[in-house]
Each structure stands twice: as structure tokens, then as C-alpha cells.
PDB file of C-alpha atoms and ligand atoms in Angstrom:
ATOM      1  CA  MET W   1      -6.406  56.801  35.642  1.00  0.00           C
ATOM      2  CA  GLU W   2      -5.349  53.314  36.860  1.00  0.00           C
ATOM      3  CA  CYS W   3      -8.986  50.629  36.791  1.00  0.00           C
ATOM      4  CA  PRO W   4      -9.845  50.504  40.742  1.00  0.00           C
ATOM      5  CA  TYR W   5     -10.884  46.952  39.714  1.00  0.00           C
ATOM      6  CA  CYS W   6      -8.475  45.867  37.615  1.00  0.00           C
ATOM      7  CA  HIS W   7      -5.867  47.958  38.068  1.00  0.00           C
ATOM      8  CA  GLU W   8      -4.345  48.511  34.574  1.00  0.00           C
ATOM      9  CA  ASN W   9      -3.764  51.735  32.691  1.00  0.00           C
ATOM     10  CA  MET W  10      -7.897  53.454  32.092  1.00  0.00           C
ATOM     11  CA  LEU W  11      -9.178  55.206  28.303  1.00  0.00           C
ATOM     12  CA  LYS W  12     -10.480  58.707  28.191  1.00  0.00           C
ATOM     13  CA  GLY W  13     -12.406  59.875  26.569  1.00  0.00           C
ATOM     14  CA  TYR W  14     -16.515  61.877  25.931  1.00  0.00           C
ATOM     15  CA  ILE W  15     -19.305  60.949  26.726  1.00  0.00           C
ATOM     16  CA  SER W  16     -21.923  63.118  23.998  1.00  0.00           C
ATOM     17  CA  ALA W  17     -25.200  63.592  24.952  1.00  0.00           C
ATOM     18  CA  LEU W  18     -26.649  65.033  21.556  1.00  0.00           C
ATOM     19  CA  ARG W  19     -30.392  66.184  22.577  1.00  0.00           C
ATOM     20  CA  ASP W  20     -31.342  65.817  26.140  1.00  0.00           C
ATOM     21  CA  PRO W  21     -29.291  66.640  28.504  1.00  0.00           C
ATOM     22  CA  LEU W  22     -28.254  63.342  30.623  1.00  0.00           C
ATOM     23  CA  LYS W  23     -28.745  63.173  33.896  1.00  0.00           C
ATOM     24  CA  TRP W  24     -29.105  60.747  37.425  1.00  0.00           C
ATOM     25  CA  ILE W  25     -31.882  59.220  38.237  1.00  0.00           C
ATOM     26  CA  GLU W  26     -32.001  58.292  42.081  1.00  0.00           C
ATOM     27  CA  GLU W  27     -33.426  54.514  40.731  1.00  0.00           C
ATOM     28  CA  SER W  28     -36.495  55.001  43.915  1.00  0.00           C
ATOM     29  CA  ARG W  29     -37.124  58.856  41.608  1.00  0.00           C
ATOM     30  CA  ASN W  30     -37.151  56.889  38.889  1.00  0.00           C
ATOM     31  CA  LYS W  31     -39.882  56.707  36.860  1.00  0.00           C
ATOM     32  CA  GLY W  32     -38.747  56.180  33.046  1.00  0.00           C
ATOM     33  CA  ALA W  33     -36.724  58.085  30.614  1.00  0.00           C
ATOM     34  CA  PHE W  34     -40.147  59.760  28.833  1.00  0.00           C
ATOM     35  CA  ILE W  35     -40.540  62.309  32.421  1.00  0.00           C
ATOM     36  CA  SER W  36     -36.814  62.306  33.557  1.00  0.00           C
ATOM     37  CA  GLN W  37     -36.164  65.787  32.374  1.00  0.00           C
ATOM     38  CA  PHE W  38     -39.147  66.591  34.747  1.00  0.00           C
ATOM     39  CA  GLN W  39     -37.478  64.589  37.953  1.00  0.00           C
ATOM     40  CA  ARG W  40     -34.836  65.794  39.821  1.00  0.00           C
ATOM     41  CA  GLY W  41     -31.018  63.773  39.867  1.00  0.00           C
ATOM     42  CA  ILE W  42     -27.943  65.010  38.636  1.00  0.00           C
ATOM     43  CA  LYS W  43     -27.077  66.962  35.657  1.00  0.00           C
ATOM     44  CA  LEU W  44     -24.547  65.741  34.614  1.00  0.00           C
ATOM     45  CA  THR W  45     -24.111  67.360  31.003  1.00  0.00           C
ATOM     46  CA  ALA W  46     -25.664  71.100  29.618  1.00  0.00           C
ATOM     47  CA  TRP W  47     -25.508  72.980  27.158  1.00  0.00           C
ATOM     48  CA  THR W  48     -22.551  74.976  26.765  1.00  0.00           C
ATOM     49  CA  GLN W  49     -21.251  71.695  27.997  1.00  0.00           C
ATOM     50  CA  ASN W  50     -22.864  68.392  26.418  1.00  0.00           C
ATOM     51  CA  GLN W  51     -20.039  66.000  26.662  1.00  0.00           C
ATOM     52  CA  ILE W  52     -18.773  64.546  29.947  1.00  0.00           C
ATOM     53  CA  GLU W  53     -14.921  63.275  30.693  1.00  0.00           C
ATOM     54  CA  THR W  54     -14.699  59.369  30.849  1.00  0.00           C
ATOM     55  CA  PHE W  55     -13.087  56.931  32.404  1.00  0.00           C
ATOM     56  CA  TYR W  56     -13.317  53.417  30.480  1.00  0.00           C
ATOM     57  CA  CYS W  57     -11.710  50.019  31.344  1.00  0.00           C
ATOM     58  CA  GLU W  58     -10.961  48.005  28.058  1.00  0.00           C
ATOM     59  CA  ASN W  59     -11.373  44.917  30.396  1.00  0.00           C
ATOM     60  CA  CYS W  60     -14.184  44.873  32.953  1.00  0.00           C
ATOM     61  CA  LYS W  61     -16.649  47.452  30.189  1.00  0.00           C
ATOM     62  CA  LYS W  62     -16.012  50.096  33.444  1.00  0.00           C
ATOM     63  CA  MET W  63     -17.028  53.522  32.775  1.00  0.00           C
ATOM     64  CA  ILE W  64     -16.079  56.338  35.561  1.00  0.00           C
ATOM     65  CA  PHE W  65     -17.032  60.118  35.444  1.00  0.00           C
ATOM     66  CA  ASP W  66     -16.498  63.348  38.153  1.00  0.00           C
ATOM     67  CA  ALA W  67     -20.741  63.769  38.535  1.00  0.00           C
ATOM     68  CA  VAL W  68     -20.728  67.476  39.230  1.00  0.00           C
ATOM     69  CA  ASP W  69     -24.542  68.266  39.774  1.00  0.00           C
ATOM     70  CA  LEU W  70     -24.357  70.947  35.576  1.00  0.00           C
ATOM     71  CA  SER W  71     -28.195  72.623  37.253  1.00  0.00           C
TER      72      SER W  71
HETATM   73 ZN1  LIG D 101     -10.589  46.989  34.896  1.00  0.00          ZN
END
């Protein structure tokens, strides 16, 4: 994948969720990590699929992944 910022090639890799699933929560709803499992958001990993495919740009230090809701 080409980086949309600097147009260099991005490295493909994975982010692992070791315990609780990763979840994106909108800023206005965010109450901190301790109660995030009870809040509505986009669940990015699941017990059956505890990694998310991610592309990383070493120049820009940016990562890109598909935000598919697994809940
Ligand atoms: Zn870049």
C-alpha cells in the first residue's frame, strides 16, 4: 500500500490484542480505558480474530487499517 502522506511504500503487519478486544470510541463518549469494554464503539478485534492487519509508514509514523466493526 502507498502512504497517502509521503507516497512511499507502507509495511504490512499486525496489531495484536492480548487481553481485551481493541475498540475505537468517539471522543465525546470516551470515559477512559477501564470502562471502555462497556461503551459503544467500533470493536476492531474479537476473541476469534485478535489481530488487525495494519499498514505502517516508517517515514510518517502513520498506520492504516480497515475499521471493520466485529461486534
Ligand atoms: Zn508516509
